[in-house]
mmCIF file of C-alpha atoms and ligand atoms in Angstrom:
data_model
loop_
_atom_site.group_PDB
_atom_site.id
_atom_site.type_symbol
_atom_site.label_atom_id
_atom_site.label_comp_id
_atom_site.label_asym_id
_atom_site.label_seq_id
_atom_site.Cartn_x
_atom_site.Cartn_y
_atom_site.Cartn_z
ATOM 1 C CA GLN A 1 9.229 -9.313 -28.385
ATOM 2 C CA LYS A 2 6.807 -6.571 -27.505
ATOM 3 C CA GLY A 3 4.429 -9.147 -26.094
ATOM 4 C CA GLY A 4 1.463 -7.813 -28.058
ATOM 5 C CA TYR A 5 2.023 -4.188 -27.001
ATOM 6 C CA PRO A 6 2.525 -1.562 -29.736
ATOM 7 C CA HIS A 7 5.679 -0.240 -28.059
ATOM 8 C CA PHE A 8 8.304 -1.427 -25.599
ATOM 9 C CA MET A 9 7.544 1.562 -23.393
ATOM 10 C CA LEU A 10 3.928 0.503 -22.880
ATOM 11 C CA LYS A 11 4.979 -3.092 -22.276
ATOM 12 C CA GLU A 12 7.511 -1.931 -19.689
ATOM 13 C CA ILE A 13 4.949 0.282 -17.945
ATOM 14 C CA TYR A 14 2.628 -2.702 -17.604
ATOM 15 C CA GLU A 15 5.468 -4.934 -16.386
ATOM 16 C CA GLN A 16 5.936 -2.817 -13.259
ATOM 17 C CA PRO A 17 3.880 -4.913 -10.809
ATOM 18 C CA ASP A 18 5.964 -8.009 -11.648
ATOM 19 C CA ALA A 19 9.248 -6.103 -11.729
ATOM 20 C CA LEU A 20 8.520 -4.712 -8.266
ATOM 21 C CA ASP A 21 7.667 -8.154 -6.938
ATOM 22 C CA ARG A 22 10.940 -9.539 -8.261
ATOM 23 C CA THR A 23 12.913 -6.739 -6.618
ATOM 24 C CA ILE A 24 11.109 -6.672 -3.280
ATOM 25 C CA ARG A 25 10.099 -10.235 -2.405
ATOM 26 C CA PRO A 26 13.522 -11.953 -2.320
ATOM 27 C CA ARG A 27 14.590 -9.298 0.217
ATOM 28 C CA VAL A 28 11.730 -9.869 2.638
ATOM 29 C CA SER A 29 11.792 -12.560 5.280
ATOM 30 C CA ASP A 30 9.166 -12.920 7.998
ATOM 31 C CA GLY A 31 7.815 -9.510 6.989
ATOM 32 C CA LEU A 32 11.140 -7.741 7.505
ATOM 33 C CA PRO A 33 13.767 -6.488 5.031
ATOM 34 C CA PHE A 34 16.962 -8.555 4.669
ATOM 35 C CA LEU A 35 19.897 -7.624 2.462
ATOM 36 C CA GLU A 36 22.455 -10.191 3.661
ATOM 37 C CA GLU A 37 21.953 -12.406 0.631
ATOM 38 C CA ASP A 38 22.985 -9.484 -1.547
ATOM 39 C CA GLY A 39 26.210 -9.311 0.451
ATOM 40 C CA ILE A 40 25.013 -6.197 2.282
ATOM 41 C CA SER A 41 25.658 -6.856 5.943
ATOM 42 C CA ASP A 42 24.353 -4.580 8.664
ATOM 43 C CA SER A 43 27.912 -3.580 9.520
ATOM 44 C CA LEU A 44 27.865 -1.426 6.376
ATOM 45 C CA PHE A 45 25.727 1.033 8.300
ATOM 46 C CA ASP A 46 28.187 1.311 11.247
ATOM 47 C CA GLY A 47 29.408 4.865 11.602
ATOM 48 C CA ILE A 48 27.256 6.164 8.741
ATOM 49 C CA LYS A 49 25.943 9.625 9.584
ATOM 50 C CA ASN A 50 24.609 10.778 6.237
ATOM 51 C CA ILE A 51 23.960 9.622 2.695
ATOM 52 C CA THR A 52 24.865 10.993 -0.705
ATOM 53 C CA VAL A 53 22.989 9.749 -3.758
ATOM 54 C CA VAL A 54 24.571 10.184 -7.182
ATOM 55 C CA ALA A 55 22.860 9.433 -10.481
ATOM 56 C CA CYS A 56 21.648 10.999 -13.724
ATOM 57 C CA GLY A 57 18.220 11.726 -15.184
ATOM 58 C CA THR A 58 15.417 9.431 -14.141
ATOM 59 C CA ALA A 59 17.700 7.485 -11.790
ATOM 60 C CA MET A 60 18.501 10.761 -10.014
ATOM 61 C CA HIS A 61 14.786 11.436 -9.651
ATOM 62 C CA ALA A 62 14.364 8.015 -8.016
ATOM 63 C CA GLY A 63 17.090 9.076 -5.593
ATOM 64 C CA MET A 64 15.078 12.188 -4.734
ATOM 65 C CA VAL A 65 12.110 10.027 -3.734
ATOM 66 C CA GLY A 66 14.450 7.924 -1.591
ATOM 67 C CA LYS A 67 15.799 11.075 0.066
ATOM 68 C CA TYR A 68 12.303 12.025 1.064
ATOM 69 C CA VAL A 69 11.765 8.684 2.814
ATOM 70 C CA PHE A 70 15.155 8.615 4.563
ATOM 71 C CA GLU A 71 14.669 12.131 5.829
ATOM 72 C CA SER A 72 10.991 12.111 6.746
ATOM 73 C CA LYS A 73 10.813 8.624 8.249
ATOM 74 C CA LEU A 74 14.344 8.210 9.637
ATOM 75 C CA ARG A 75 15.653 11.783 10.020
ATOM 76 C CA ILE A 76 18.870 10.859 8.158
ATOM 77 C CA PRO A 77 20.264 13.673 6.001
ATOM 78 C CA VAL A 78 20.491 12.747 2.316
ATOM 79 C CA ASN A 79 22.160 14.794 -0.374
ATOM 80 C CA VAL A 80 21.087 13.993 -3.950
ATOM 81 C CA GLU A 81 23.690 14.980 -6.515
ATOM 82 C CA ILE A 82 23.611 15.074 -10.298
ATOM 83 C CA ALA A 83 26.560 12.827 -11.169
ATOM 84 C CA SER A 84 27.914 15.178 -13.847
ATOM 85 C CA GLU A 85 28.092 17.982 -11.241
ATOM 86 C CA PHE A 86 29.354 15.852 -8.370
ATOM 87 C CA ARG A 87 32.323 14.512 -10.285
ATOM 88 C CA TYR A 88 33.729 17.960 -11.079
ATOM 89 C CA LYS A 89 33.613 19.390 -7.590
ATOM 90 C CA ASP A 90 35.293 18.503 -4.351
ATOM 91 C CA PRO A 91 32.360 16.773 -2.652
ATOM 92 C CA ILE A 92 32.137 16.840 1.132
ATOM 93 C CA ILE A 93 32.047 13.108 1.820
ATOM 94 C CA ASP A 94 34.169 10.693 3.826
ATOM 95 C CA LYS A 95 33.942 7.261 5.461
ATOM 96 C CA ASN A 96 30.899 8.381 7.447
ATOM 97 C CA THR A 97 28.948 9.063 4.264
ATOM 98 C CA LEU A 98 27.255 6.175 2.506
ATOM 99 C CA THR A 99 27.238 6.867 -1.231
ATOM 100 C CA ILE A 100 24.300 5.291 -3.030
ATOM 101 C CA VAL A 101 24.717 5.113 -6.804
ATOM 102 C CA LEU A 102 21.647 4.550 -8.970
ATOM 103 C CA SER A 103 21.859 3.343 -12.555
ATOM 104 C CA GLN A 104 19.682 1.170 -14.752
ATOM 105 C CA SER A 105 22.404 0.391 -17.294
ATOM 106 C CA GLY A 106 25.331 0.457 -14.888
ATOM 107 C CA GLU A 107 27.348 2.100 -17.668
ATOM 108 C CA THR A 108 26.528 5.821 -17.482
ATOM 109 C CA ILE A 109 29.929 7.477 -17.630
ATOM 110 C CA ASP A 110 29.236 10.426 -15.294
ATOM 111 C CA THR A 111 27.727 8.109 -12.690
ATOM 112 C CA LEU A 112 30.686 5.754 -12.980
ATOM 113 C CA GLU A 113 33.184 8.602 -12.523
ATOM 114 C CA ALA A 114 31.178 9.879 -9.538
ATOM 115 C CA LEU A 115 31.399 6.403 -8.007
ATOM 116 C CA ARG A 116 35.164 6.347 -8.499
ATOM 117 C CA LEU A 117 35.492 9.748 -6.849
ATOM 118 C CA ALA A 118 33.363 8.669 -3.875
ATOM 119 C CA LYS A 119 35.567 5.612 -3.373
ATOM 120 C CA LYS A 120 38.691 7.741 -3.563
ATOM 121 C CA LYS A 121 37.258 9.881 -0.768
ATOM 122 C CA GLY A 122 36.821 6.813 1.433
ATOM 123 C CA SER A 123 33.045 6.662 1.226
ATOM 124 C CA PRO A 124 31.552 3.152 1.028
ATOM 125 C CA VAL A 125 29.608 2.791 -2.223
ATOM 126 C CA LEU A 126 26.366 0.857 -2.521
ATOM 127 C CA SER A 127 24.953 0.792 -6.014
ATOM 128 C CA ILE A 128 21.448 -0.001 -7.172
ATOM 129 C CA VAL A 129 21.831 -1.384 -10.682
ATOM 130 C CA ASN A 130 19.633 -3.249 -13.140
ATOM 131 C CA VAL A 131 22.138 -4.725 -15.590
ATOM 132 C CA LYS A 132 24.050 -7.643 -14.093
ATOM 133 C CA GLY A 133 27.825 -7.482 -14.268
ATOM 134 C CA SER A 134 27.849 -3.892 -15.572
ATOM 135 C CA THR A 135 30.837 -1.660 -14.853
ATOM 136 C CA ILE A 136 29.130 0.246 -12.016
ATOM 137 C CA ALA A 137 28.092 -3.024 -10.385
ATOM 138 C CA ARG A 138 31.619 -4.419 -10.677
ATOM 139 C CA GLU A 139 33.324 -1.348 -9.242
ATOM 140 C CA SER A 140 30.970 -0.819 -6.288
ATOM 141 C CA ASP A 141 31.638 -2.062 -2.757
ATOM 142 C CA TYR A 142 28.068 -3.376 -2.510
ATOM 143 C CA VAL A 143 25.388 -3.976 -5.146
ATOM 144 C CA LEU A 144 21.648 -4.290 -4.799
ATOM 145 C CA TYR A 145 20.369 -5.499 -8.133
ATOM 146 C CA THR A 146 16.942 -4.447 -9.285
ATOM 147 C CA HIS A 147 15.218 -7.218 -11.189
ATOM 148 C CA ALA A 148 13.258 -5.152 -13.676
ATOM 149 C CA GLY A 149 14.391 -7.288 -16.621
ATOM 150 C CA PRO A 150 15.692 -5.670 -19.806
ATOM 151 C CA GLU A 151 14.475 -2.123 -20.381
ATOM 152 C CA ILE A 152 14.472 -1.455 -24.121
ATOM 153 C CA ALA A 153 12.570 1.834 -24.513
ATOM 154 C CA VAL A 154 14.857 4.844 -24.157
ATOM 155 C CA ALA A 155 12.419 6.401 -21.695
ATOM 156 C CA SER A 156 12.956 4.739 -18.365
ATOM 157 C CA THR A 157 9.810 3.487 -16.598
ATOM 158 C CA LYS A 158 10.049 0.183 -14.754
ATOM 159 C CA ALA A 159 13.698 0.819 -13.851
ATOM 160 C CA TYR A 160 12.587 3.991 -12.019
ATOM 161 C CA THR A 161 9.944 2.371 -9.827
ATOM 162 C CA VAL A 162 12.158 -0.579 -8.911
ATOM 163 C CA GLN A 163 14.965 1.831 -8.018
ATOM 164 C CA ILE A 164 12.562 3.574 -5.649
ATOM 165 C CA SER A 165 11.570 0.249 -4.108
ATOM 166 C CA ALA A 166 15.259 -0.633 -3.611
ATOM 167 C CA MET A 167 15.829 2.710 -1.848
ATOM 168 C CA TYR A 168 12.853 1.915 0.401
ATOM 169 C CA LEU A 169 14.273 -1.528 1.287
ATOM 170 C CA ILE A 170 17.618 0.030 2.215
ATOM 171 C CA ALA A 171 15.915 2.764 4.240
ATOM 172 C CA CYS A 172 13.803 0.241 6.107
ATOM 173 C CA ARG A 173 16.782 -2.013 6.883
ATOM 174 C CA TYR A 174 18.842 1.008 7.953
ATOM 175 C CA GLY A 175 16.073 2.255 10.247
ATOM 176 C CA LEU A 176 15.673 -1.171 11.799
ATOM 177 C CA VAL A 177 19.389 -1.781 12.348
ATOM 178 C CA LYS A 178 19.898 1.651 13.884
ATOM 179 C CA GLY A 179 16.848 1.268 16.132
ATOM 180 C CA ILE A 180 15.153 4.273 14.552
ATOM 181 C CA ILE A 181 12.081 2.226 13.729
ATOM 182 C CA SER A 182 10.657 -0.769 15.595
ATOM 183 C CA GLU A 183 10.102 -4.231 14.118
ATOM 184 C CA ASP A 184 6.376 -3.520 14.021
ATOM 185 C CA GLU A 185 6.951 -0.295 12.113
ATOM 186 C CA ALA A 186 9.295 -2.061 9.693
ATOM 187 C CA ARG A 187 6.697 -4.823 9.147
ATOM 188 C CA GLU A 188 4.007 -2.248 8.445
ATOM 189 C CA PHE A 189 6.313 -0.436 5.985
ATOM 190 C CA ILE A 190 7.148 -3.661 4.139
ATOM 191 C CA LYS A 191 3.493 -4.707 4.046
ATOM 192 C CA ASN A 192 2.652 -1.397 2.357
ATOM 193 C CA LEU A 193 5.565 -1.793 -0.031
ATOM 194 C CA GLU A 194 4.435 -5.275 -1.054
ATOM 195 C CA ASN A 195 0.957 -3.898 -1.595
ATOM 196 C CA VAL A 196 2.046 -1.343 -4.231
ATOM 197 C CA ARG A 197 1.578 -4.090 -6.790
ATOM 198 C CA SER A 198 -2.183 -3.964 -6.375
ATOM 199 C CA ILE A 199 -2.204 -0.137 -6.240
ATOM 200 C CA ILE A 200 -0.478 -0.080 -9.634
ATOM 201 C CA GLU A 201 -2.858 -2.679 -11.068
ATOM 202 C CA ASP A 202 -5.831 -0.550 -9.978
ATOM 203 C CA THR A 203 -4.230 2.540 -11.477
ATOM 204 C CA LEU A 204 -3.687 0.875 -14.833
ATOM 205 C CA LYS A 205 -7.480 0.529 -15.074
ATOM 206 C CA ASN A 206 -7.605 4.329 -15.506
ATOM 207 C CA ALA A 207 -5.878 4.156 -18.882
ATOM 208 C CA ASN A 208 -8.873 5.589 -20.750
ATOM 209 C CA THR A 209 -9.047 8.754 -18.622
ATOM 210 C CA ILE A 210 -5.296 9.131 -19.017
ATOM 211 C CA LYS A 211 -5.642 8.866 -22.809
ATOM 212 C CA MET A 212 -8.171 11.716 -22.696
ATOM 213 C CA VAL A 213 -5.677 13.829 -20.758
ATOM 214 C CA ALA A 214 -3.005 13.039 -23.352
ATOM 215 C CA ASN A 215 -5.335 14.049 -26.182
ATOM 216 C CA ARG A 216 -5.843 17.392 -24.465
ATOM 217 C CA ILE A 217 -2.206 18.181 -23.795
ATOM 218 C CA MET A 218 -0.839 17.008 -27.164
ATOM 219 C CA ILE A 219 -2.045 20.223 -28.790
ATOM 220 C CA SER A 220 -0.315 22.462 -26.286
ATOM 221 C CA PRO A 221 3.209 23.882 -26.749
ATOM 222 C CA ASP A 222 3.786 24.018 -22.974
ATOM 223 C CA VAL A 223 2.766 21.921 -19.988
ATOM 224 C CA PHE A 224 3.414 22.608 -16.308
ATOM 225 C CA TYR A 225 3.606 20.134 -13.445
ATOM 226 C CA ILE A 226 3.148 21.318 -9.884
ATOM 227 C CA GLY A 227 3.255 19.570 -6.517
ATOM 228 C CA ARG A 228 4.772 19.747 -3.046
ATOM 229 C CA GLY A 229 7.036 17.414 -1.073
ATOM 230 C CA ILE A 230 7.327 13.941 -2.508
ATOM 231 C CA ASP A 231 4.896 14.932 -5.283
ATOM 232 C CA TYR A 232 7.304 17.621 -6.436
ATOM 233 C CA THR A 233 9.952 14.956 -7.093
ATOM 234 C CA LEU A 234 7.353 13.101 -9.192
ATOM 235 C CA CYS A 235 6.718 16.330 -11.129
ATOM 236 C CA LEU A 236 10.401 16.530 -12.079
ATOM 237 C CA GLU A 237 10.313 12.997 -13.453
ATOM 238 C CA ALA A 238 6.976 13.534 -15.227
ATOM 239 C CA SER A 239 8.277 16.650 -16.928
ATOM 240 C CA LEU A 240 11.447 14.887 -18.088
ATOM 241 C CA LYS A 241 9.393 11.991 -19.461
ATOM 242 C CA LEU A 242 7.013 14.268 -21.372
ATOM 243 C CA LYS A 243 9.827 16.371 -22.895
ATOM 244 C CA GLU A 244 11.850 13.302 -23.806
ATOM 245 C CA ILE A 245 9.245 11.483 -25.865
ATOM 246 C CA SER A 246 6.605 14.064 -26.861
ATOM 247 C CA TYR A 247 8.945 17.046 -27.514
ATOM 248 C CA ILE A 248 6.501 19.299 -25.686
ATOM 249 C CA HIS A 249 8.156 21.962 -23.575
ATOM 250 C CA SER A 250 7.365 21.365 -19.953
ATOM 251 C CA GLU A 251 8.450 22.538 -16.528
ATOM 252 C CA ALA A 252 8.081 21.150 -13.030
ATOM 253 C CA TYR A 253 7.614 23.501 -10.109
ATOM 254 C CA ALA A 254 7.283 23.193 -6.396
ATOM 255 C CA ALA A 255 3.751 24.568 -6.120
ATOM 256 C CA GLY A 256 4.735 27.108 -3.457
ATOM 257 C CA GLU A 257 7.286 28.621 -5.840
ATOM 258 C CA LEU A 258 4.715 29.682 -8.426
ATOM 259 C CA LYS A 259 4.293 33.097 -6.846
ATOM 260 C CA HIS A 260 8.022 33.714 -7.084
ATOM 261 C CA GLY A 261 8.007 34.071 -10.839
ATOM 262 C CA THR A 262 6.511 31.173 -12.725
ATOM 263 C CA ILE A 263 2.891 32.153 -12.377
ATOM 264 C CA ALA A 264 3.636 34.872 -14.961
ATOM 265 C CA LEU A 265 3.773 32.054 -17.544
ATOM 266 C CA ILE A 266 0.283 30.797 -16.763
ATOM 267 C CA SER A 267 -1.981 31.866 -19.589
ATOM 268 C CA GLU A 268 -5.403 30.915 -20.969
ATOM 269 C CA ASN A 269 -5.738 27.138 -21.574
ATOM 270 C CA VAL A 270 -2.194 26.130 -20.674
ATOM 271 C CA PRO A 271 -2.319 22.628 -19.148
ATOM 272 C CA VAL A 272 -1.190 22.405 -15.521
ATOM 273 C CA ILE A 273 -0.910 18.912 -14.090
ATOM 274 C CA ALA A 274 -1.164 19.157 -10.314
ATOM 275 C CA ILE A 275 -0.202 16.238 -8.090
ATOM 276 C CA ALA A 276 -1.727 16.261 -4.616
ATOM 277 C CA THR A 277 -1.251 13.033 -2.677
ATOM 278 C CA GLU A 278 0.273 14.372 0.541
ATOM 279 C CA LYS A 279 -2.354 14.939 3.205
ATOM 280 C CA ASP A 280 -0.244 17.447 5.149
ATOM 281 C CA VAL A 281 0.036 19.850 2.237
ATOM 282 C CA TYR A 282 -3.102 18.894 0.311
ATOM 283 C CA SER A 283 -4.973 22.122 1.040
ATOM 284 C CA LYS A 284 -1.874 24.157 0.149
ATOM 285 C CA VAL A 285 -1.638 22.482 -3.260
ATOM 286 C CA ILE A 286 -5.347 22.970 -3.862
ATOM 287 C CA SER A 287 -5.013 26.681 -3.142
ATOM 288 C CA ASN A 288 -2.116 26.852 -5.647
ATOM 289 C CA VAL A 289 -4.331 25.019 -8.120
ATOM 290 C CA LYS A 290 -7.063 27.619 -7.643
ATOM 291 C CA GLU A 291 -4.507 30.352 -8.322
ATOM 292 C CA VAL A 292 -3.572 28.903 -11.713
ATOM 293 C CA LYS A 293 -7.178 28.018 -12.505
ATOM 294 C CA SER A 294 -8.306 31.592 -11.933
ATOM 295 C CA ARG A 295 -5.660 32.685 -14.468
ATOM 296 C CA GLY A 296 -7.190 30.450 -17.126
ATOM 297 C CA ALA A 297 -5.081 27.283 -16.805
ATOM 298 C CA PHE A 298 -6.578 23.945 -17.835
ATOM 299 C CA VAL A 299 -6.025 21.943 -14.650
ATOM 300 C CA ILE A 300 -5.586 18.189 -14.485
ATOM 301 C CA LEU A 301 -5.555 17.040 -10.868
ATOM 302 C CA VAL A 302 -3.892 13.777 -9.863
ATOM 303 C CA SER A 303 -5.013 12.926 -6.342
ATOM 304 C CA HIS A 304 -6.721 10.405 -4.108
ATOM 305 C CA ASP A 305 -10.428 9.828 -4.020
ATOM 306 C CA ASP A 306 -11.251 13.161 -2.421
ATOM 307 C CA ASP A 307 -14.446 14.441 -3.887
ATOM 308 C CA ILE A 308 -13.326 17.364 -5.975
ATOM 309 C CA ASN A 309 -16.077 17.546 -8.624
ATOM 310 C CA ASP A 310 -15.710 21.289 -8.563
ATOM 311 C CA THR A 311 -14.894 23.077 -11.791
ATOM 312 C CA SER A 312 -13.398 25.976 -9.866
ATOM 313 C CA VAL A 313 -10.604 23.551 -8.911
ATOM 314 C CA CYS A 314 -9.930 21.302 -11.881
ATOM 315 C CA ASP A 315 -11.053 20.479 -15.403
ATOM 316 C CA MET A 316 -10.071 16.820 -15.291
ATOM 317 C CA GLN A 317 -9.138 14.509 -12.458
ATOM 318 C CA ILE A 318 -7.214 11.258 -12.341
ATOM 319 C CA LYS A 319 -7.996 9.474 -9.106
ATOM 320 C CA LEU A 320 -5.407 7.343 -7.386
ATOM 321 C CA PRO A 321 -6.162 4.450 -5.050
ATOM 322 C CA GLU A 322 -6.019 5.542 -1.392
ATOM 323 C CA ALA A 323 -2.523 5.108 0.110
ATOM 324 C CA ASP A 324 0.055 6.999 2.139
ATOM 325 C CA SER A 325 1.892 9.340 -0.255
ATOM 326 C CA VAL A 326 5.155 7.440 0.314
ATOM 327 C CA PHE A 327 3.513 4.407 -1.314
ATOM 328 C CA SER A 328 1.218 6.146 -3.765
ATOM 329 C CA VAL A 329 4.317 7.450 -5.593
ATOM 330 C CA PHE A 330 4.271 4.173 -7.500
ATOM 331 C CA ALA A 331 0.739 4.734 -8.770
ATOM 332 C CA THR A 332 1.439 8.399 -9.485
ATOM 333 C CA ALA A 333 4.531 7.425 -11.468
ATOM 334 C CA VAL A 334 2.480 5.053 -13.610
ATOM 335 C CA VAL A 335 -0.107 7.757 -14.349
ATOM 336 C CA LEU A 336 2.590 10.235 -15.360
ATOM 337 C CA GLN A 337 4.416 7.677 -17.507
ATOM 338 C CA LEU A 338 1.172 6.868 -19.308
ATOM 339 C CA ILE A 339 0.412 10.560 -19.902
ATOM 340 C CA ALA A 340 3.803 10.929 -21.604
ATOM 341 C CA TYR A 341 3.372 7.681 -23.515
ATOM 342 C CA TYR A 342 -0.105 8.423 -24.891
ATOM 343 C CA THR A 343 0.868 12.014 -25.746
ATOM 344 C CA SER A 344 3.854 10.854 -27.782
ATOM 345 C CA ASP A 345 1.821 8.116 -29.444
ATOM 346 C CA ALA A 346 -1.037 10.507 -30.269
ATOM 347 C CA LYS A 347 1.495 12.805 -31.929
ATOM 348 C CA GLY A 348 2.659 9.866 -34.059
ATOM 349 C CA LEU A 349 6.220 10.020 -32.728
ATOM 350 C CA ASP A 350 8.753 7.235 -32.356
ATOM 351 C CA VAL A 351 7.930 6.517 -28.699
ATOM 352 C CA ASP A 352 10.673 3.996 -28.041
ATOM 353 C CA LYS A 353 13.455 5.864 -29.815
ATOM 354 C CA PRO A 354 13.113 9.619 -29.279
ATOM 355 C CA ARG A 355 15.371 11.877 -31.304
ATOM 356 C CA ASN A 356 18.876 12.774 -30.112
ATOM 357 C CA LEU A 357 18.869 10.244 -27.270
ATOM 358 C CA ALA A 358 20.633 6.962 -26.510
ATOM 359 C CA LYS A 359 19.546 4.366 -23.973
ATOM 360 C CA SER A 360 22.885 4.359 -22.266
ATOM 361 C CA VAL A 361 25.058 7.482 -22.065
ATOM 362 C CA THR A 362 28.608 6.191 -22.146
ATOM 363 C CA VAL A 363 30.243 9.292 -23.618
ATOM 364 C CA GLU A 364 30.784 12.635 -21.911
HETATM 365 O O1 M6R B 401 21.317 3.854 -17.099
HETATM 366 P P1 M6R B 401 21.134 4.984 -16.148
HETATM 367 O O2 M6R B 401 20.054 4.727 -15.146
HETATM 368 O O3 M6R B 401 22.424 5.373 -15.456
HETATM 369 O O4 M6R B 401 20.695 6.197 -17.019
HETATM 370 C C1 M6R B 401 20.548 7.470 -16.475
HETATM 371 C C2 M6R B 401 19.780 8.369 -17.400
HETATM 372 O O5 M6R B 401 20.441 8.518 -18.621
HETATM 373 C C3 M6R B 401 18.383 7.821 -17.675
HETATM 374 O O6 M6R B 401 17.687 7.602 -16.477
HETATM 375 C C4 M6R B 401 17.574 8.787 -18.546
HETATM 376 O O7 M6R B 401 17.367 9.989 -17.867
HETATM 377 C C5 M6R B 401 16.262 8.121 -18.940
HETATM 378 N N1 M6R B 401 16.406 7.438 -20.184
HETATM 379 C C6 M6R B 401 15.107 9.061 -19.044
HETATM 380 O O8 M6R B 401 13.930 8.376 -19.320
#
């Protein structure tokens, strides 16, 4: 069942190139995104002025990546809400808000109740779900299934990256239909999206360096993740993954926030994993990295092939294949999943079934 892998989680990490192909390719025709066969006609986007994403945990973090793309590429405002918060307030949504619901299992109770509330408010609901025929899929107005295949490990990996790819397909179709992006731009976007398969395959070749990082952080009681922009959303997911399966306390911070309190926690030898894939803010992240380094942090830098080789900046580096940050999120995600995986495994923990957690949270 584990296909020769020691754990489901590792198997599922390695399945990501195929899972992404299965989710993306059926929705691409002549280089452009098409969602008609999923029953999602372009008329869904008529009158839509903004988007609200509701989800929990890792699925919510995938929504945050999607927000970044909708806002930066299309200038469409997106609100990402934690489902368990959304459902107990009076959310400001109506028929002009498209609610996108993200759920691997399609059974998470808070997400389901958030969906019901959105419908009651007149907002059309499009859900991105992995499990066919699940309650969330059945109750939604529109469903875009991810085709990740069964995810057995409690820690979500392949479901996260396919959810991101589904958000990208919707964003690209939306941009095209609304005339915000041209056909050429949409083709270029889709070409890059289809290419993430090979970016991930290249990244998986770094497994040995990643194992060395895991061996270093497994002895630490605390780990910090820092990044800016889209990389910050990856930090949130990385921190959740590490806590969930390695039981190491960790925090994710927007790198520019360090000075507003957190830097007080940086002490001698504490691991700081810095993600720097965005060109526009690269130098800003590097200067934040130097700030923590000068306070004694052990810095692991995850970035593109820029020639760092400078011990005043980092102690270890994991290099990502060159790509626009919007597409390198997939490679970054794989690196961060593997760090969590190897850390948990090195500590001899039950990787696939961490304590106190269930795969599907169907109780409140
Ligand atoms: O099935 P769902 O996607 O609705 O589950 C939501 C969260 O419970 C889930 O993503 C959880 O955070 C992950 N197991 C974390 O790895």
